[in-house]
N, CA and C atoms as an extended XYZ file, in Angstrom:
204
Properties=species:S:1:pos:R:3:atomname:S:1:resname:S:1:resid:I:1 pbc="F F F"
N         0.824       -1.187       -0.004 N   MET     1
C        -0.003       -0.016       -0.010 CA  MET     1
C         0.867        1.252       -0.008 C   MET     1
N         1.934        1.229        0.799 N   LYS     2
C         2.820        2.362        0.871 CA  LYS     2
C         3.542        2.574       -0.429 C   LYS     2
N         3.899        1.524       -1.116 N   ARG     3
C         4.583        1.576       -2.420 CA  ARG     3
C         3.631        2.225       -3.446 C   ARG     3
N         2.394        1.844       -3.468 N   LEU     4
C         1.437        2.394       -4.419 CA  LEU     4
C         1.222        3.922       -4.197 C   LEU     4
N         1.189        4.306       -2.940 N   LEU     5
C         1.018        5.745       -2.617 CA  LEU     5
C         2.269        6.528       -3.077 C   LEU     5
N         3.449        5.978       -2.852 N   TRP     6
C         4.712        6.615       -3.304 CA  TRP     6
C         4.765        6.731       -4.807 C   TRP     6
N         4.415        5.682       -5.529 N   ASP     7
C         4.360        5.765       -6.995 CA  ASP     7
C         3.388        6.775       -7.512 C   ASP     7
N         2.210        6.855       -6.889 N   THR     8
C         1.209        7.813       -7.278 CA  THR     8
C         1.723        9.257       -7.088 C   THR     8
N         2.409        9.488       -6.009 N   ILE     9
C         2.961       10.830       -5.694 CA  ILE     9
C         4.031       11.165       -6.754 C   ILE     9
N         4.883       10.176       -7.095 N   LYS    10
C         5.903       10.473       -8.092 CA  LYS    10
C         5.306       10.810       -9.453 C   LYS    10
N         4.274       10.041       -9.862 N   VAL    11
C         3.624       10.375      -11.114 CA  VAL    11
C         2.991       11.779      -11.087 C   VAL    11
N         2.330       12.081       -9.960 N   PHE    12
C         1.734       13.393       -9.802 CA  PHE    12
C         2.767       14.518       -9.892 C   PHE    12
N         3.913       14.353       -9.266 N   ILE    13
C         4.971       15.376       -9.350 CA  ILE    13
C         5.522       15.493      -10.745 C   ILE    13
N         5.705       14.406      -11.433 N   ILE    14
C         6.202       14.424      -12.849 CA  ILE    14
C         5.165       15.133      -13.728 C   ILE    14
N         3.880       14.844      -13.495 N   PHE    15
C         2.828       15.466      -14.269 CA  PHE    15
C         2.829       16.972      -14.060 C   PHE    15
N         2.929       17.444      -12.814 N   ILE    16
C         2.917       18.859      -12.477 CA  ILE    16
C         4.127       19.516      -13.143 C   ILE    16
N         5.304       18.886      -13.078 N   ALA    17
C         6.565       19.466      -13.622 CA  ALA    17
C         6.433       19.574      -15.159 C   ALA    17
N         5.880       18.593      -15.841 N   CYS    18
C         5.713       18.633      -17.283 CA  CYS    18
C         4.674       19.689      -17.686 C   CYS    18
N         3.608       19.786      -16.907 N   THR    19
C         2.594       20.794      -17.193 CA  THR    19
C         3.151       22.197      -17.057 C   THR    19
N         3.933       22.437      -15.992 N   CYS    20
C         4.536       23.766      -15.844 CA  CYS    20
C         5.526       24.069      -16.942 C   CYS    20
N         6.342       23.081      -17.350 N   LEU    21
C         7.278       23.256      -18.436 CA  LEU    21
C         6.539       23.597      -19.742 C   LEU    21
N         5.432       22.919      -20.035 N   PHE    22
C         4.656       23.179      -21.190 CA  PHE    22
C         4.045       24.587      -21.152 C   PHE    22
N         3.515       24.946      -20.014 N   TYR    23
C         2.892       26.239      -19.852 CA  TYR    23
C         3.889       27.387      -20.059 C   TYR    23
N         5.020       27.316      -19.409 N   PHE    24
C         6.032       28.394      -19.566 CA  PHE    24
C         6.638       28.376      -20.972 C   PHE    24
N         6.744       27.243      -21.612 N   GLY    25
C         7.168       27.176      -23.031 CA  GLY    25
C         6.220       27.878      -23.913 C   GLY    25
N         4.922       27.705      -23.723 N   LEU    26
C         3.930       28.371      -24.543 CA  LEU    26
C         3.935       29.854      -24.271 C   LEU    26
N         4.171       30.282      -23.037 N   ARG    27
C         4.225       31.706      -22.707 CA  ARG    27
C         5.462       32.352      -23.413 C   ARG    27
N         6.560       31.616      -23.479 N   MET    28
C         7.752       32.151      -24.106 CA  MET    28
C         7.514       32.314      -25.642 C   MET    28
N         6.849       31.335      -26.243 N   LEU    29
C         6.502       31.412      -27.650 CA  LEU    29
C         5.546       32.572      -27.926 C   LEU    29
N         4.562       32.725      -27.035 N   SER    30
C         3.576       33.779      -27.180 CA  SER    30
C         4.292       35.165      -27.130 C   SER    30
N         5.177       35.304      -26.192 N   THR    31
C         5.914       36.605      -26.054 CA  THR    31
C         6.754       36.869      -27.274 C   THR    31
N         7.417       35.802      -27.820 N   GLU    32
C         8.188       35.924      -29.028 CA  GLU    32
C         7.372       36.412      -30.218 C   GLU    32
N         6.181       35.857      -30.383 N   TYR    33
C         5.365       36.235      -31.503 CA  TYR    33
C         4.654       37.531      -31.317 C   TYR    33
N         4.448       37.947      -30.089 N   ASP    34
C         3.836       39.261      -29.821 CA  ASP    34
C         4.816       40.359      -30.250 C   ASP    34
N         6.110       40.147      -30.096 N   ASN    35
C         7.102       41.123      -30.467 CA  ASN    35
C         7.408       41.116      -31.964 C   ASN    35
N         6.878       40.216      -32.710 N   TYR    36
C         7.138       40.097      -34.151 CA  TYR    36
C         6.137       41.003      -34.842 C   TYR    36
N         6.624       42.024      -35.542 N   HIS    37
C         5.750       42.982      -36.277 CA  HIS    37
C         5.606       42.570      -37.709 C   HIS    37
N         4.579       41.819      -37.964 N   ARG    38
C         4.388       41.312      -39.313 CA  ARG    38
C         3.678       42.307      -40.238 C   ARG    38
N         3.167       43.372      -39.693 N   TYR    39
C         2.458       44.360      -40.484 CA  TYR    39
C         3.300       45.640      -40.706 C   TYR    39
N         4.589       45.549      -40.489 N   ASP    40
C         5.390       46.706      -40.777 CA  ASP    40
C         5.465       46.974      -42.248 C   ASP    40
N         5.631       48.209      -42.677 N   PRO    41
C         5.752       48.480      -44.112 CA  PRO    41
C         6.994       47.769      -44.676 C   PRO    41
N         6.908       47.292      -45.886 N   PRO    42
C         8.000       46.536      -46.451 CA  PRO    42
C         9.193       47.481      -46.713 C   PRO    42
N        10.379       46.926      -46.606 N   GLU    43
C        11.586       47.681      -46.888 CA  GLU    43
C        12.107       47.278      -48.243 C   GLU    43
N        12.681       48.169      -48.958 N   GLY    44
C        13.200       47.873      -50.279 CA  GLY    44
C        12.233       48.211      -51.388 C   GLY    44
N        12.545       47.741      -52.577 N   PRO    45
C        11.697       48.088      -53.731 CA  PRO    45
C        10.390       47.273      -53.741 C   PRO    45
N         9.337       47.792      -53.213 N   SER    46
C         8.073       47.072      -53.204 CA  SER    46
C         7.172       47.582      -54.326 C   SER    46
N         6.264       46.724      -54.759 N   VAL    47
C         5.329       47.014      -55.859 CA  VAL    47
C         3.928       47.060      -55.316 C   VAL    47
N         3.158       48.071      -55.695 N   LYS    48
C         1.789       48.150      -55.268 CA  LYS    48
C         1.022       47.121      -56.065 C   LYS    48
N         0.219       46.337      -55.393 N   VAL    49
C        -0.418       45.189      -56.021 CA  VAL    49
C        -1.882       45.467      -56.394 C   VAL    49
N        -2.470       46.535      -56.013 N   PHE    50
C        -3.834       46.841      -56.396 CA  PHE    50
C        -4.002       48.328      -56.579 C   PHE    50
N        -4.972       48.656      -57.347 N   ASN    51
C        -5.303       50.057      -57.657 CA  ASN    51
C        -6.454       50.511      -56.790 C   ASN    51
N        -6.257       51.478      -55.954 N   THR    52
C        -7.332       51.914      -55.055 CA  THR    52
C        -8.235       52.977      -55.675 C   THR    52
N        -7.923       53.398      -56.867 N   GLU    53
C        -8.753       54.419      -57.519 CA  GLU    53
C        -9.808       53.749      -58.387 C   GLU    53
N       -10.829       53.170      -57.742 N   GLN    54
C       -11.905       52.499      -58.465 CA  GLN    54
C       -13.184       53.298      -58.236 C   GLN    54
N       -14.059       53.291      -59.178 N   THR    55
C       -15.314       53.975      -59.022 CA  THR    55
C       -16.282       52.978      -58.321 C   THR    55
N       -17.414       53.561      -57.908 N   LEU    56
C       -18.396       52.719      -57.250 CA  LEU    56
C       -18.943       51.644      -58.181 C   LEU    56
N       -19.098       51.969      -59.452 N   ILE    57
C       -19.604       51.009      -60.425 CA  ILE    57
C       -18.609       49.878      -60.604 C   ILE    57
N       -17.291       50.171      -60.643 N   ASP    58
C       -16.277       49.159      -60.777 CA  ASP    58
C       -16.310       48.200      -59.562 C   ASP    58
N       -16.475       48.724      -58.344 N   ARG    59
C       -16.512       47.965      -57.137 CA  ARG    59
C       -17.772       47.057      -57.126 C   ARG    59
N       -18.896       47.621      -57.501 N   LEU    60
C       -20.123       46.781      -57.532 CA  LEU    60
C       -19.980       45.691      -58.585 C   LEU    60
N       -19.421       45.976      -59.735 N   ASP    61
C       -19.205       45.007      -60.769 CA  ASP    61
C       -18.364       43.875      -60.257 C   ASP    61
N       -17.263       44.202      -59.548 N   LEU    62
C       -16.379       43.175      -58.977 CA  LEU    62
C       -17.101       42.370      -57.879 C   LEU    62
N       -17.912       43.067      -57.095 N   PHE    63
C       -18.668       42.388      -56.018 CA  PHE    63
C       -19.634       41.344      -56.599 C   PHE    63
N       -20.354       41.697      -57.666 N   PHE    64
C       -21.336       40.800      -58.216 CA  PHE    64
C       -20.693       39.675      -59.057 C   PHE    64
N       -19.544       39.963      -59.678 N   ARG    65
C       -18.883       38.918      -60.420 CA  ARG    65
C       -18.196       37.888      -59.553 C   ARG    65
N       -17.545       38.332      -58.470 N   LEU    66
C       -16.786       37.428      -57.627 CA  LEU    66
C       -17.556       37.006      -56.391 C   LEU    66
N       -18.616       37.694      -56.067 N   GLY    67
C       -19.399       37.297      -54.913 CA  GLY    67
C       -18.743       37.685      -53.591 C   GLY    67
N       -17.889       38.707      -53.635 N   GLU    68
C       -17.231       39.111      -52.407 CA  GLU    68
C       -17.932       40.234      -51.751 C   GLU    68
C-alpha cells in the first residue's frame, strides 16, 4: 500500500513538472510572436499590387462577379 502511494505521488509530481514546463514554454513562444511585427511596411523596392482608384460602379461589378 505504501509503495502504491509513493508511486502515485511520483507520477503526480512528474505530471505537475511537465505541465509547468509546457505552460512556460507556450508563454515564451507567445511573447516571441507578440514582439514580431508582421504588418510593418516593407523595406526595399516594393510594388503596389492593387489600384485603389476605383469607381463605385467598378466595385459593384467586382462584387457581383466574384461574390465578395
